[in-house]
Amino acid sequence: AQKITQTQPGMFVQEKEAVTLDCTYDTSDQSYGLFWYKQPSSGEMIFLIYQGSYDEQNATEGRYSLNFQKARKSANLVISASQLGDSAMYFCAMREGPSGNTPLVFGKGTRLSVIA
Amino acid sequence: SAVISQKPSRDICQRGTSLTIQCQVDSQVTMMFWYRQQPGQSLTLIATANQGSEATYESGFVIDKFPISRPNLTFSTLTVSNMSPEDSSIYLCSVDSGGDTQYFGPGTRLTVL
């Protein structure tokens, strides 16, 4: 079974609108971390936001927020006030276990296109 | 935050040859991770490199094909050996920074002809 599922291969959003990118995860660990990355066409992986499994509040970083629903095992990324520069691939990822020195498992990604 | 550099940033190689990719971090880290991203795909972990011990490889990746060195706490290399066109990918190294962030290098874009 896939550990990270991103069901939206592609999404379109109007500039200045908000958009939600879906991510569900599967783990039996009680301690884990969830990450979102942005990958523009240049190929670099840009860290956006992190949510720990024990964090009670949803993480926020500027225009990015993570809608964490633990019981549903979902960790959706919300981008507010979309900008043309937000057009990129977005990957959801998970680290299982409490240790930081653990690699990430990635979803297949969602390609976001922002329309002027 | 950790600043990671990779060399080369891109290369075009002939089949049958080998390429060594370097990853340098601006701070000491215990673990370094190497990922591969094939065209149009997501990231797949190749191996975990711990300083002072042999790298741990994921299923489907072997040391003879992807030898890794980790001579100190700030540096690692990944070699792609006896390359074929199927090895054309972006190769990325990453490090953990305190558990709530994992930073990636800018990647090495490899094309094998």
PDB file of N, CA and C in Angstrom, chain A residues 39-44, chain B residues 6-13 19 21 37 39-40 87-92 106-112:
ATOM      1  N   GLN A  39       8.546  21.957  -6.024  1.00  0.00           N
ATOM      2  CA  GLN A  39       9.616  21.726  -6.983  1.00  0.00           C
ATOM      3  C   GLN A  39       9.317  22.477  -8.279  1.00  0.00           C
ATOM      4  N   PRO A  40       9.960  23.612  -8.480  1.00  0.00           N
ATOM      5  CA  PRO A  40       9.794  24.325  -9.762  1.00  0.00           C
ATOM      6  C   PRO A  40      10.515  23.575 -10.875  1.00  0.00           C
ATOM      7  N   SER A  41      10.404  24.094 -12.065  1.00  0.00           N
ATOM      8  CA  SER A  41      10.991  23.413 -13.229  1.00  0.00           C
ATOM      9  C   SER A  41      12.505  23.278 -13.134  1.00  0.00           C
ATOM     10  N   SER A  42      13.132  24.088 -12.301  1.00  0.00           N
ATOM     11  CA  SER A  42      14.584  23.987 -12.116  1.00  0.00           C
ATOM     12  C   SER A  42      14.990  22.688 -11.444  1.00  0.00           C
ATOM     13  N   GLY A  43      14.063  22.043 -10.756  1.00  0.00           N
ATOM     14  CA  GLY A  43      14.342  20.749 -10.135  1.00  0.00           C
ATOM     15  C   GLY A  43      14.675  20.797  -8.662  1.00  0.00           C
ATOM     16  N   GLU A  44      14.939  21.964  -8.115  1.00  0.00           N
ATOM     17  CA  GLU A  44      15.268  22.010  -6.689  1.00  0.00           C
ATOM     18  C   GLU A  44      14.037  21.690  -5.853  1.00  0.00           C
TER      19      GLU A  44
ATOM     20  N   GLN B   6      25.683  20.847  -4.428  1.00  0.00           N
ATOM     21  CA  GLN B   6      25.944  19.625  -5.173  1.00  0.00           C
ATOM     22  C   GLN B   6      26.745  19.953  -6.422  1.00  0.00           C
ATOM     23  N   LYS B   7      27.649  19.044  -6.768  1.00  0.00           N
ATOM     24  CA  LYS B   7      28.409  19.169  -8.004  1.00  0.00           C
ATOM     25  C   LYS B   7      28.430  17.819  -8.708  1.00  0.00           C
ATOM     26  N   PRO B   8      28.305  17.763 -10.017  1.00  0.00           N
ATOM     27  CA  PRO B   8      27.949  18.888 -10.877  1.00  0.00           C
ATOM     28  C   PRO B   8      26.461  19.185 -10.803  1.00  0.00           C
ATOM     29  N   SER B   9      26.050  20.305 -11.343  1.00  0.00           N
ATOM     30  CA  SER B   9      24.626  20.614 -11.363  1.00  0.00           C
ATOM     31  C   SER B   9      23.917  19.835 -12.464  1.00  0.00           C
ATOM     32  N   ARG B  10      24.633  19.566 -13.529  1.00  0.00           N
ATOM     33  CA  ARG B  10      24.102  18.744 -14.608  1.00  0.00           C
ATOM     34  C   ARG B  10      25.249  18.157 -15.404  1.00  0.00           C
ATOM     35  N   ASP B  11      24.968  17.046 -16.072  1.00  0.00           N
ATOM     36  CA  ASP B  11      25.987  16.440 -16.913  1.00  0.00           C
ATOM     37  C   ASP B  11      25.315  15.568 -17.958  1.00  0.00           C
ATOM     38  N   ILE B  12      25.998  15.438 -19.064  1.00  0.00           N
ATOM     39  CA  ILE B  12      25.574  14.522 -20.126  1.00  0.00           C
ATOM     40  C   ILE B  12      26.690  13.506 -20.295  1.00  0.00           C
ATOM     41  N   CYS B  13      26.355  12.235 -20.150  1.00  0.00           N
ATOM     42  CA  CYS B  13      27.372  11.192 -20.130  1.00  0.00           C
ATOM     43  C   CYS B  13      27.050  10.113 -21.154  1.00  0.00           C
ATOM     44  N   LEU B  19      29.787   8.430 -13.162  1.00  0.00           N
ATOM     45  CA  LEU B  19      29.781   9.825 -12.735  1.00  0.00           C
ATOM     46  C   LEU B  19      29.718   9.868 -11.218  1.00  0.00           C
ATOM     47  N   ILE B  21      28.905  12.222  -8.005  1.00  0.00           N
ATOM     48  CA  ILE B  21      28.194  13.426  -7.589  1.00  0.00           C
ATOM     49  C   ILE B  21      28.621  13.754  -6.164  1.00  0.00           C
ATOM     50  N   GLN B  37      15.226  10.927  -8.803  1.00  0.00           N
ATOM     51  CA  GLN B  37      13.948  11.323  -9.367  1.00  0.00           C
ATOM     52  C   GLN B  37      14.003  11.109 -10.870  1.00  0.00           C
ATOM     53  N   PRO B  39      12.515  10.936 -14.713  1.00  0.00           N
ATOM     54  CA  PRO B  39      11.679  11.937 -15.411  1.00  0.00           C
ATOM     55  C   PRO B  39      10.195  11.735 -15.166  1.00  0.00           C
ATOM     56  N   GLY B  40       9.532  12.795 -14.721  1.00  0.00           N
ATOM     57  CA  GLY B  40       8.100  12.755 -14.490  1.00  0.00           C
ATOM     58  C   GLY B  40       7.672  11.965 -13.276  1.00  0.00           C
ATOM     59  N   ASP B  87      19.387   5.456 -16.323  1.00  0.00           N
ATOM     60  CA  ASP B  87      19.921   6.195 -15.164  1.00  0.00           C
ATOM     61  C   ASP B  87      19.726   7.702 -15.299  1.00  0.00           C
ATOM     62  N   SER B  88      19.200   8.137 -16.423  1.00  0.00           N
ATOM     63  CA  SER B  88      18.925   9.561 -16.603  1.00  0.00           C
ATOM     64  C   SER B  88      17.876  10.002 -15.580  1.00  0.00           C
ATOM     65  N   SER B  89      18.269  10.895 -14.695  1.00  0.00           N
ATOM     66  CA  SER B  89      17.428  11.295 -13.567  1.00  0.00           C
ATOM     67  C   SER B  89      17.997  12.562 -12.952  1.00  0.00           C
ATOM     68  N   ILE B  90      17.254  13.081 -11.991  1.00  0.00           N
ATOM     69  CA  ILE B  90      17.811  14.076 -11.088  1.00  0.00           C
ATOM     70  C   ILE B  90      18.219  13.335  -9.817  1.00  0.00           C
ATOM     71  N   TYR B  91      19.435  13.560  -9.375  1.00  0.00           N
ATOM     72  CA  TYR B  91      19.929  12.950  -8.141  1.00  0.00           C
ATOM     73  C   TYR B  91      20.045  14.053  -7.092  1.00  0.00           C
ATOM     74  N   LEU B  92      19.445  13.793  -5.941  1.00  0.00           N
ATOM     75  CA  LEU B  92      19.409  14.801  -4.880  1.00  0.00           C
ATOM     76  C   LEU B  92      19.928  14.233  -3.569  1.00  0.00           C
ATOM     77  N   PRO B 106      20.532  21.269  -4.491  1.00  0.00           N
ATOM     78  CA  PRO B 106      19.885  21.726  -5.718  1.00  0.00           C
ATOM     79  C   PRO B 106      19.715  20.639  -6.764  1.00  0.00           C
ATOM     80  N   GLY B 107      20.328  19.479  -6.554  1.00  0.00           N
ATOM     81  CA  GLY B 107      20.146  18.372  -7.489  1.00  0.00           C
ATOM     82  C   GLY B 107      21.201  18.335  -8.580  1.00  0.00           C
ATOM     83  N   THR B 108      21.410  17.146  -9.103  1.00  0.00           N
ATOM     84  CA  THR B 108      22.284  16.922 -10.258  1.00  0.00           C
ATOM     85  C   THR B 108      21.424  16.288 -11.340  1.00  0.00           C
ATOM     86  N   ARG B 109      21.312  17.002 -12.447  1.00  0.00           N
ATOM     87  CA  ARG B 109      20.487  16.515 -13.555  1.00  0.00           C
ATOM     88  C   ARG B 109      21.383  15.747 -14.515  1.00  0.00           C
ATOM     89  N   LEU B 110      21.186  14.434 -14.570  1.00  0.00           N
ATOM     90  CA  LEU B 110      22.038  13.546 -15.358  1.00  0.00           C
ATOM     91  C   LEU B 110      21.290  13.041 -16.579  1.00  0.00           C
ATOM     92  N   THR B 111      21.932  13.171 -17.732  1.00  0.00           N
ATOM     93  CA  THR B 111      21.414  12.601 -18.974  1.00  0.00           C
ATOM     94  C   THR B 111      22.438  11.611 -19.501  1.00  0.00           C
ATOM     95  N   VAL B 112      21.997  10.396 -19.768  1.00  0.00           N
ATOM     96  CA  VAL B 112      22.885   9.362 -20.289  1.00  0.00           C
ATOM     97  C   VAL B 112      22.470   9.035 -21.725  1.00  0.00           C
TER      98      VAL B 112
END
